[in-house]
Backbone as JSON Lines, residues from 0, in Angstrom:
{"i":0,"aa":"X","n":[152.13,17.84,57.38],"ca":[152.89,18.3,58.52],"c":[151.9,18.53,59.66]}
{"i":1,"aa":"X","n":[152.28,18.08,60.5],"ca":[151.23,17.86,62.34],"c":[151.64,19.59,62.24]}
{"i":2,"aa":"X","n":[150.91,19.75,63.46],"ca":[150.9,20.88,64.19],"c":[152.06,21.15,65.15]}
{"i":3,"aa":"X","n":[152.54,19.93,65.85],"ca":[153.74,19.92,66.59],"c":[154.97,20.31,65.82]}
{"i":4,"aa":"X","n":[154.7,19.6,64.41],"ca":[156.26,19.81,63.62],"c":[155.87,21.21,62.92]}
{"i":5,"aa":"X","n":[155.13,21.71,63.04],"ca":[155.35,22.99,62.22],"c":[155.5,23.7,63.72]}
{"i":6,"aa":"X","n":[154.85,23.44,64.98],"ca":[155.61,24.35,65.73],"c":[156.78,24.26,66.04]}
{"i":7,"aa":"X","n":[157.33,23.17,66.14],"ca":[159.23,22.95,66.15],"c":[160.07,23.5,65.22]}
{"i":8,"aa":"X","n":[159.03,23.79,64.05],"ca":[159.78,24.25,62.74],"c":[159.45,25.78,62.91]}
{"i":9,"aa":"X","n":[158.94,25.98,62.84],"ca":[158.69,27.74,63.11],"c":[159.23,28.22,64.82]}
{"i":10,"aa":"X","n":[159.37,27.41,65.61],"ca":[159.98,27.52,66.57],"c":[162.02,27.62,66.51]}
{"i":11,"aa":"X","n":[162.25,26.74,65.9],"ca":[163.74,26.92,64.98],"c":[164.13,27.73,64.73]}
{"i":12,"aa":"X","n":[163.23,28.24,63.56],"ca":[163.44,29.13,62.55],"c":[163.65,30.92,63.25]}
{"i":13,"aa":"X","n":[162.32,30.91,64.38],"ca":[162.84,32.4,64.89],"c":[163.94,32.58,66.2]}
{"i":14,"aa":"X","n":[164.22,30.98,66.02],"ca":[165.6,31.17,67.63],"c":[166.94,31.26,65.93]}
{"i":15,"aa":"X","n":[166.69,30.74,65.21],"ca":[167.92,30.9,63.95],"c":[167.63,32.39,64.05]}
{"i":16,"aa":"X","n":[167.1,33.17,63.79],"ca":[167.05,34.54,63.42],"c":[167.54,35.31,64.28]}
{"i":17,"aa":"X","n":[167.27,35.16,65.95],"ca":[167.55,35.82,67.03],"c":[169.0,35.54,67.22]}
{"i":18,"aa":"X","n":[169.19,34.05,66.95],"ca":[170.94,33.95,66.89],"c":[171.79,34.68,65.99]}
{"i":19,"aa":"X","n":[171.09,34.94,64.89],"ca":[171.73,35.53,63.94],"c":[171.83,37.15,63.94]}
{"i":20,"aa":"X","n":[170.96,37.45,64.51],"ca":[170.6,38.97,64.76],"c":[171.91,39.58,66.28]}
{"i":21,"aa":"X","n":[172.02,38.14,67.06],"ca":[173.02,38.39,67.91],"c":[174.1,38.37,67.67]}
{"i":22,"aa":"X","n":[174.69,37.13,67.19],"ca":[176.27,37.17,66.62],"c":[176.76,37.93,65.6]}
{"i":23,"aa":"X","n":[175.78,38.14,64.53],"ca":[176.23,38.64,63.74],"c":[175.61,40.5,63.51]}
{"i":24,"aa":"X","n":[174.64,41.12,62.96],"ca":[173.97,42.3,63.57],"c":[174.39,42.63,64.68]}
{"i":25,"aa":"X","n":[174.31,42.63,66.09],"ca":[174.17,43.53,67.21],"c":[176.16,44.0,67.28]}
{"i":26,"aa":"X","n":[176.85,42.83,66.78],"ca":[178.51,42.88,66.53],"c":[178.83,44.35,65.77]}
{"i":27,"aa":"X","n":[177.94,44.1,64.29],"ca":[178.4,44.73,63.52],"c":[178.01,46.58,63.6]}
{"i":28,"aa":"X","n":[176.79,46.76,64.27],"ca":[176.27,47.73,65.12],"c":[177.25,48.3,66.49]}
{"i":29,"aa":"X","n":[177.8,47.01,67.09],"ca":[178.52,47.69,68.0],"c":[180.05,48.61,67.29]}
{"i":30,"aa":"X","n":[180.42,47.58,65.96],"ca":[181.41,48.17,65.75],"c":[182.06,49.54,65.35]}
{"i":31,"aa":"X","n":[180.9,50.02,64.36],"ca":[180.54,51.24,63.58],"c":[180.18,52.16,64.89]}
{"i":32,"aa":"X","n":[181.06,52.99,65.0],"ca":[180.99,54.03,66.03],"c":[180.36,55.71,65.36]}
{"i":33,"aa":"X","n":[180.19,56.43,66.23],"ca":[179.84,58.05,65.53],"c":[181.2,58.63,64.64]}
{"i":34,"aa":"X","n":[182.28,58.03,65.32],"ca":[183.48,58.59,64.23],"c":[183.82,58.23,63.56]}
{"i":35,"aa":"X","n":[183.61,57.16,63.01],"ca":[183.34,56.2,61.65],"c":[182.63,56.48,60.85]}
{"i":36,"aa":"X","n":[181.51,57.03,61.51],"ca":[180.47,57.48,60.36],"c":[181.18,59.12,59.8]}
{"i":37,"aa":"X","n":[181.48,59.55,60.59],"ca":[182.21,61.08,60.65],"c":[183.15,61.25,59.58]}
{"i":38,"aa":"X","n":[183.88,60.29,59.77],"ca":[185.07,59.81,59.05],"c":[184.95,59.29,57.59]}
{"i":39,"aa":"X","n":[183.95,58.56,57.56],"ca":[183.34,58.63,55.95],"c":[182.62,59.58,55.36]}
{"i":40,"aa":"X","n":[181.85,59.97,56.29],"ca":[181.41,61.83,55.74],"c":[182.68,62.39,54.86]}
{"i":41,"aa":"X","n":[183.35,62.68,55.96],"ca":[184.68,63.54,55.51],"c":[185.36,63.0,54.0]}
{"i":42,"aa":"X","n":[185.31,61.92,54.29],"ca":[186.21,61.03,52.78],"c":[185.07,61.04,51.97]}
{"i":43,"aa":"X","n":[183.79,61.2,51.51],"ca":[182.68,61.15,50.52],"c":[183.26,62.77,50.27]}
{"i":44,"aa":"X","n":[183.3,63.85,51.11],"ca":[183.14,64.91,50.94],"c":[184.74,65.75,50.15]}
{"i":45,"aa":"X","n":[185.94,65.18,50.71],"ca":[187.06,64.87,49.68],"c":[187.17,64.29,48.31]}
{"i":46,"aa":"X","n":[185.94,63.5,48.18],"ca":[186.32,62.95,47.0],"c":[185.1,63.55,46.02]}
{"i":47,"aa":"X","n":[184.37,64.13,46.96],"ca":[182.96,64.76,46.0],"c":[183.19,66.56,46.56]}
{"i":48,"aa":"X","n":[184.02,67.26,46.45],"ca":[184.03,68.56,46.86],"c":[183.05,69.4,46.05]}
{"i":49,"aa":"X","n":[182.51,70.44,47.23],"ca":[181.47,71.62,46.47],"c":[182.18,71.91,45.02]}
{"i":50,"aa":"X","n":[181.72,72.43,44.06],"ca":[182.22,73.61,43.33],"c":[181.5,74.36,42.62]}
{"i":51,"aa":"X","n":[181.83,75.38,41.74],"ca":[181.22,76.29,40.77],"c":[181.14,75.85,39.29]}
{"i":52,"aa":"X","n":[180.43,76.16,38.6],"ca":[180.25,75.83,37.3],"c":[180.2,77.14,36.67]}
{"i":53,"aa":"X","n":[181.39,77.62,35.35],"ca":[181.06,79.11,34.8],"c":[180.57,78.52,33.42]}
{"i":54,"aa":"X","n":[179.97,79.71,33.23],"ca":[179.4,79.62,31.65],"c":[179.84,81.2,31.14]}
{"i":55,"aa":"X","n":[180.58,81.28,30.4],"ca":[180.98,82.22,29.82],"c":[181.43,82.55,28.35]}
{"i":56,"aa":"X","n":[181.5,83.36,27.72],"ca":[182.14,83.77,26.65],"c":[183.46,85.05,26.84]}
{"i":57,"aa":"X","n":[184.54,85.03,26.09],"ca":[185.87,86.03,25.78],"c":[186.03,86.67,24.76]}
{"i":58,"aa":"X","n":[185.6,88.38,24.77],"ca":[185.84,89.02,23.52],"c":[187.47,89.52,23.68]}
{"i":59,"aa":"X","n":[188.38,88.94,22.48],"ca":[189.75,89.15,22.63],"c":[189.8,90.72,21.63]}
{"i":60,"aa":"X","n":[190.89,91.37,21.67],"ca":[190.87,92.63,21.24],"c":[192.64,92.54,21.03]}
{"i":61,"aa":"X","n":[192.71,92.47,19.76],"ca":[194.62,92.41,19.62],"c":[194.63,93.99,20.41]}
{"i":62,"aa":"X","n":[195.97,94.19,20.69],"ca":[196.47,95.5,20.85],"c":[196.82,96.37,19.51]}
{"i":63,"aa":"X","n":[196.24,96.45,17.98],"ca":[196.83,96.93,17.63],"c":[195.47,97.97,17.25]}
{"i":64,"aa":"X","n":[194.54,97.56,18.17],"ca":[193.34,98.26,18.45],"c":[193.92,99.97,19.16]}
{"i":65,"aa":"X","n":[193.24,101.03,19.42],"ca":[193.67,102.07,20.17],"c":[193.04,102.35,21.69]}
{"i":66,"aa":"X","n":[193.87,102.31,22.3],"ca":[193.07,102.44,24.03],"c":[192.24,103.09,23.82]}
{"i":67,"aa":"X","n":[191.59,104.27,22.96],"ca":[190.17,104.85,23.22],"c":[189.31,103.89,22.88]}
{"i":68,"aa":"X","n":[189.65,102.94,21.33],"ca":[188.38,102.24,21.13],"c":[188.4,101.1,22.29]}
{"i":69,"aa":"X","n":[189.28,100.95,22.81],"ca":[189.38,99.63,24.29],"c":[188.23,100.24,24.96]}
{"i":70,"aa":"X","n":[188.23,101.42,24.99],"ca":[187.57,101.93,26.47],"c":[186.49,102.23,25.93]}
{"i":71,"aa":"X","n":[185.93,102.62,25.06],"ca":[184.41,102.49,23.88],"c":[183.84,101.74,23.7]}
{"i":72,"aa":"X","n":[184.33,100.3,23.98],"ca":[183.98,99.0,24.02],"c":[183.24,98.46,25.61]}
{"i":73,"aa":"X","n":[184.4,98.72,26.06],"ca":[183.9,98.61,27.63],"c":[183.03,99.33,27.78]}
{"i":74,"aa":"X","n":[182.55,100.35,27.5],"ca":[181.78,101.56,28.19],"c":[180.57,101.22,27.25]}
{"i":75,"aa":"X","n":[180.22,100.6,26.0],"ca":[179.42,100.4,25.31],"c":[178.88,98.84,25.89]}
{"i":76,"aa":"X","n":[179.54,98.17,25.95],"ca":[179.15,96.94,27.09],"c":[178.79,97.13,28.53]}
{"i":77,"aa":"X","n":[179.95,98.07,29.12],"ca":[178.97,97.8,30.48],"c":[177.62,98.91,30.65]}
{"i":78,"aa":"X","n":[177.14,99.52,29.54],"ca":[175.98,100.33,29.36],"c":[175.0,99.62,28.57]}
{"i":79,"aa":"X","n":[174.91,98.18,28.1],"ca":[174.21,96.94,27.55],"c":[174.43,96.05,28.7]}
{"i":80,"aa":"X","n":[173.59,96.0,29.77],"ca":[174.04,94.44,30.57],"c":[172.99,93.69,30.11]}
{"i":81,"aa":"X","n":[173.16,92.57,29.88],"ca":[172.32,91.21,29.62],"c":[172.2,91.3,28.23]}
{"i":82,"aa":"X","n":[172.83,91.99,27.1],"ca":[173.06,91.61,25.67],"c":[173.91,90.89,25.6]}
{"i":83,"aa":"X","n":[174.08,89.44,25.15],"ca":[175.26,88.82,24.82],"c":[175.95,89.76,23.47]}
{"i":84,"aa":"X","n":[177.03,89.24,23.4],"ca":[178.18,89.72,22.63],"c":[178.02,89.53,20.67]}
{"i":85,"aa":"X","n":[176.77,88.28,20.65],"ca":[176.66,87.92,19.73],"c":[175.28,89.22,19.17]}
{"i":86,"aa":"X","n":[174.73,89.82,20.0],"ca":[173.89,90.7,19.74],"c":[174.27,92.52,19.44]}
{"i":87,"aa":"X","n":[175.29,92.48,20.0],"ca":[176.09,93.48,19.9],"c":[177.32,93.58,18.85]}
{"i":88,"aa":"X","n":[177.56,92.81,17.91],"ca":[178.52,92.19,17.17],"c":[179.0,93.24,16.67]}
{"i":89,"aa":"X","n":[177.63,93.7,15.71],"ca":[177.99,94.62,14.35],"c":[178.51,96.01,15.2]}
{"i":90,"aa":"X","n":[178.24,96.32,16.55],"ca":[178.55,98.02,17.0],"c":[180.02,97.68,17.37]}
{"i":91,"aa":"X","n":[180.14,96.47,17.94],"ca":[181.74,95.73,18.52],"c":[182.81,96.1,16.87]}
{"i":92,"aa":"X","n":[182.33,95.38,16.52],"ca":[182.65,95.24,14.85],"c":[183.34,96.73,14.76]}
{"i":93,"aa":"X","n":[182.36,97.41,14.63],"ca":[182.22,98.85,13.83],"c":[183.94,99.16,14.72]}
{"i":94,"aa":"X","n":[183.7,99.62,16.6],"ca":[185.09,100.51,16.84],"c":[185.81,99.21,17.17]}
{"i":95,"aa":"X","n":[186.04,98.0,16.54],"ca":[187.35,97.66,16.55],"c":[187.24,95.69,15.88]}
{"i":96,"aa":"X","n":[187.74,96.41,14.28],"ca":[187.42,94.99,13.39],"c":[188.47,94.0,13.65]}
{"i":97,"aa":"X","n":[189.37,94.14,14.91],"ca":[190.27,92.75,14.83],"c":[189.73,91.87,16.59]}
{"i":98,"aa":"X","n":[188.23,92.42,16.87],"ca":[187.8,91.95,17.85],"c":[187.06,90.28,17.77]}
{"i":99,"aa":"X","n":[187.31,89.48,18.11],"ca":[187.32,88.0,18.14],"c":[186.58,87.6,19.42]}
{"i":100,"aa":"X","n":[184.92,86.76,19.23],"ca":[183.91,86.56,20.28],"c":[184.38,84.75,19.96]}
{"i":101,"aa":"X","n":[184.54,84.59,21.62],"ca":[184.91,83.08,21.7],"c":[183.33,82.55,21.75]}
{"i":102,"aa":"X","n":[183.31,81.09,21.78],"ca":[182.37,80.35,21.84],"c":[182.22,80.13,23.31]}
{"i":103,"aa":"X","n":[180.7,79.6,23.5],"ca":[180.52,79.6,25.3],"c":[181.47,78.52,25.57]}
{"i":104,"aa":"X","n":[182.15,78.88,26.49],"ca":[182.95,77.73,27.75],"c":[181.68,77.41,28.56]}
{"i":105,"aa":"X","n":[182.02,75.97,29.03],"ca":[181.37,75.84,29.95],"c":[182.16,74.87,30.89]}
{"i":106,"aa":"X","n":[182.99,75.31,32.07],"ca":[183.87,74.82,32.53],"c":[183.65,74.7,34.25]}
{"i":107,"aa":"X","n":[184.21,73.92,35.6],"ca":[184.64,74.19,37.09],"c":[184.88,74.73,37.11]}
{"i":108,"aa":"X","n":[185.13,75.15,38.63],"ca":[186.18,76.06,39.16],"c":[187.34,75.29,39.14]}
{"i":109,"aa":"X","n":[187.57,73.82,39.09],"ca":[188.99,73.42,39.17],"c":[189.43,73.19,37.46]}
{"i":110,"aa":"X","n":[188.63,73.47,36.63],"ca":[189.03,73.52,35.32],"c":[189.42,74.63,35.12]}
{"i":111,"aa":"X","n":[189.35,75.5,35.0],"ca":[188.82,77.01,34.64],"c":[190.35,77.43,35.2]}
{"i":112,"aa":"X","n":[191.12,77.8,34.39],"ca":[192.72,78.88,34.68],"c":[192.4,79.98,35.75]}
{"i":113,"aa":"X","n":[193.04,80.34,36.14],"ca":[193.07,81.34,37.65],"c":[193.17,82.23,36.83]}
{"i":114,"aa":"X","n":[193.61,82.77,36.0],"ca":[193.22,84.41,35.76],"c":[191.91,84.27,34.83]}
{"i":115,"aa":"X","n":[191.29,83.2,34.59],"ca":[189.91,83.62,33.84],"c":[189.14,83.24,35.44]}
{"i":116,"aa":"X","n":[189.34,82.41,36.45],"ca":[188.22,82.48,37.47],"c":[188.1,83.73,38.92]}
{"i":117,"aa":"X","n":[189.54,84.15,38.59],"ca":[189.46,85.73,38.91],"c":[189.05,86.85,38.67]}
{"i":118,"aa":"X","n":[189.1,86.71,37.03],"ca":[188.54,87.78,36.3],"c":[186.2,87.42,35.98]}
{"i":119,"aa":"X","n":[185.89,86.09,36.49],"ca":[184.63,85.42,36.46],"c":[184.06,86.29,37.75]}
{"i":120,"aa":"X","n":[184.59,85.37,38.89],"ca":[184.45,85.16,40.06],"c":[183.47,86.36,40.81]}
{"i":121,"aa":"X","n":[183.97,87.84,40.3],"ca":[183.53,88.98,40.59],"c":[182.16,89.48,39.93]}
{"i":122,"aa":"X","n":[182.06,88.36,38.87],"ca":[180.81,89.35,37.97],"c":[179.69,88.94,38.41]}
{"i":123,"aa":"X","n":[178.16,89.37,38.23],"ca":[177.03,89.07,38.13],"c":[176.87,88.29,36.65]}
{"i":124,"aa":"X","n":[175.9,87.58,36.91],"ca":[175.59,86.78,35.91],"c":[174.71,87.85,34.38]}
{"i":125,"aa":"X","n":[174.89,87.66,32.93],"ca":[174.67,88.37,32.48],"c":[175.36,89.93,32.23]}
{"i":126,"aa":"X","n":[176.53,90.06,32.9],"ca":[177.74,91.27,32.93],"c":[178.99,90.65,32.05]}
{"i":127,"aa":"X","n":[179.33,91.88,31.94],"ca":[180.97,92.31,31.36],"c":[181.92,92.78,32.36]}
{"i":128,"aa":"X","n":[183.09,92.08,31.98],"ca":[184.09,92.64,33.09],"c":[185.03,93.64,32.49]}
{"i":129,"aa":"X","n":[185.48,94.53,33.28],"ca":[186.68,95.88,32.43],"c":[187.43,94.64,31.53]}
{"i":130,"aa":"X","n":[188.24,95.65,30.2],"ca":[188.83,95.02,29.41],"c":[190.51,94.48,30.54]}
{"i":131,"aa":"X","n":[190.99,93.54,30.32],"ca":[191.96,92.89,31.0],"c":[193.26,92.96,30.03]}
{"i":132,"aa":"X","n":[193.96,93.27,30.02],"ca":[195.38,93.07,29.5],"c":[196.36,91.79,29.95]}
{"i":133,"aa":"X","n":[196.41,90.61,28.85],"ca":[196.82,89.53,29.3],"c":[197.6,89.34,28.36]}
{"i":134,"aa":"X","n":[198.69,88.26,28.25],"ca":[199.64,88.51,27.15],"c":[199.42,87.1,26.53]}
{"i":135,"aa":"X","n":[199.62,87.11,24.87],"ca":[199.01,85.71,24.03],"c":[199.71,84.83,24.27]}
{"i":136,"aa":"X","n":[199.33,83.63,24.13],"ca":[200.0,82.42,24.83],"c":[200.98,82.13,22.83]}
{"i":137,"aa":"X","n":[200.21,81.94,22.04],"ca":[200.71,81.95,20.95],"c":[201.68,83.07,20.02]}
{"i":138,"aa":"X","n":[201.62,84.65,20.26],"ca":[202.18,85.44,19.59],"c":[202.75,86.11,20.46]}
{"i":139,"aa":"X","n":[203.01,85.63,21.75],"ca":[203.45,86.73,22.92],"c":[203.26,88.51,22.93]}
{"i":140,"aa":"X","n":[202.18,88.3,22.47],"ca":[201.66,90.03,22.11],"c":[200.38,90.36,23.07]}
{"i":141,"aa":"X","n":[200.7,91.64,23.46],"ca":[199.71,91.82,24.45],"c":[198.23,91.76,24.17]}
{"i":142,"aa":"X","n":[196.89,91.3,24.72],"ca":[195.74,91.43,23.91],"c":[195.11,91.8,25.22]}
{"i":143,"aa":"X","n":[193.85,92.8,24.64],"ca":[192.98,92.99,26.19],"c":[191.68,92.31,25.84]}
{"i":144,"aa":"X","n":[191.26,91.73,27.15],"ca":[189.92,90.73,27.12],"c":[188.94,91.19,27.76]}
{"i":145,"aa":"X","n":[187.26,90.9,27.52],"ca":[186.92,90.93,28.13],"c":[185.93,90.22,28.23]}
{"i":146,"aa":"X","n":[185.13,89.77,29.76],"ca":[184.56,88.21,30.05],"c":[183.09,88.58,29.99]}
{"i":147,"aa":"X","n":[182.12,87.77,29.33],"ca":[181.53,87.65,29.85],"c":[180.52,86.63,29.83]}
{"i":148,"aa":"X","n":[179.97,86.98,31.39],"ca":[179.28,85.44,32.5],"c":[178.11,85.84,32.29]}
{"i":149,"aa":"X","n":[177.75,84.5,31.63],"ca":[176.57,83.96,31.24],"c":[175.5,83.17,32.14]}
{"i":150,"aa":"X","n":[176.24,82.34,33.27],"ca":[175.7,82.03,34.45],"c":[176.94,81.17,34.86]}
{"i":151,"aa":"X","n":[176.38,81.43,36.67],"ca":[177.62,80.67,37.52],"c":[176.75,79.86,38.52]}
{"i":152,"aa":"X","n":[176.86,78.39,38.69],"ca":[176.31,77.34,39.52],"c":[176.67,76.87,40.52]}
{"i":153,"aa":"X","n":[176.43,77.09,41.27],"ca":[176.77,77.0,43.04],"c":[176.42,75.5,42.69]}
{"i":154,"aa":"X","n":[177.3,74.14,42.94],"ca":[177.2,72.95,43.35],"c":[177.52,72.7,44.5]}
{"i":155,"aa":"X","n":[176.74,72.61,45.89],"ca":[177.16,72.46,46.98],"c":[177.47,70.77,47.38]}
{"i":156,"aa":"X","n":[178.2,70.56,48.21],"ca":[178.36,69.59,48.74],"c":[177.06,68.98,49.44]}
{"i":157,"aa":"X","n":[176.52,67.47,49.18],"ca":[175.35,66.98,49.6],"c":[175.48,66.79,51.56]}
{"i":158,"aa":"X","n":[174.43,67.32,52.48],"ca":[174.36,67.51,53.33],"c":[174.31,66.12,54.18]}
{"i":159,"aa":"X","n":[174.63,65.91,55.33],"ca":[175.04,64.5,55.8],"c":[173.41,63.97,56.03]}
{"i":160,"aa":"X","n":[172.67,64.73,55.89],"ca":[171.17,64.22,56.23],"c":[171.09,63.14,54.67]}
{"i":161,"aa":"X","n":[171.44,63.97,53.52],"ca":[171.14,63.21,52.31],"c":[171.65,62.11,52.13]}
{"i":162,"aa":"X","n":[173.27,62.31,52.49],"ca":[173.86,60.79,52.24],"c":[173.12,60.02,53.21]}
């Protein structure tokens, strides 16, 4: 290849690029406006919403327990903060043997039932919440509960710098 044909050829080649950079690039740049981009923000951020993550355990307590030992319980828990429930078993045990320690949940905030992310929502991580009076979904008998949060995870929504 001469010198002439490689400059005709490399001469081509960057008017192809500049054409291409015009018709097609500088178009597609003009089209995409600031509220377009805005506008997909918004729809990434609908379809990826912040939320919470609980980690918790539920000590259930039938009612055929006696409101003093309800309140012996509570008062013996919220005077242990940061003992899980599994460490405290045998004193739980002792004032009230029909007491039942759930396994950790680990659930959203859009998973998670509204009266357990109401009764969450308020605690510090490592706490017990007062015993709750909620009625059994299976024996329709009243049982009092009580929660406790093991840790709660702030998942925020990714900031428009990241996307």
């Amino acid at each position: 290849v001469s010198y002439d044909d490689a400059w005709k050829m490399l001469k081509n080649e960057l008017l192809v690029r500049r054409m291409t950079w015009w018709f097609i690039h500088s178009r597609a740049i003009q089209s995409v406006t600031p509220g377009d981009i805005k506008k997909a923000y918004q729809q990434y951020l609908a379809e990826h919403p912040p939320y919470q993550e609980f980690q918790y355990q539920v000590l259930s307590i039938k009612e055929d327990v006696k409101a003093d030992s309800i309140d012996a319980i509570a008062r013996l828990l919220q005077g242990k903060p940061g003992q899980s429930p599994e460490e405290l078993s045998e004193e739980l045990l002792q004032l009230a043997p029909s007491l039942q320690i759930s396994s950790i949940y680990t659930l959203t905030d859009q998973e998670i039932s509204e009266a357990h992310k109401q009764a969450l929502s308020s605690l510090e991580e490592k706490t017990y919440s007062l015993p709750i009076t909620q009625t059994s979904r299976n024996s329709r008998q009243p049982i009092s509960r009580i929660f406790y949060l093991i840790a709660k995870t702030d998942h925020p929504a990714p900031s428009f710098q990241e996307i």
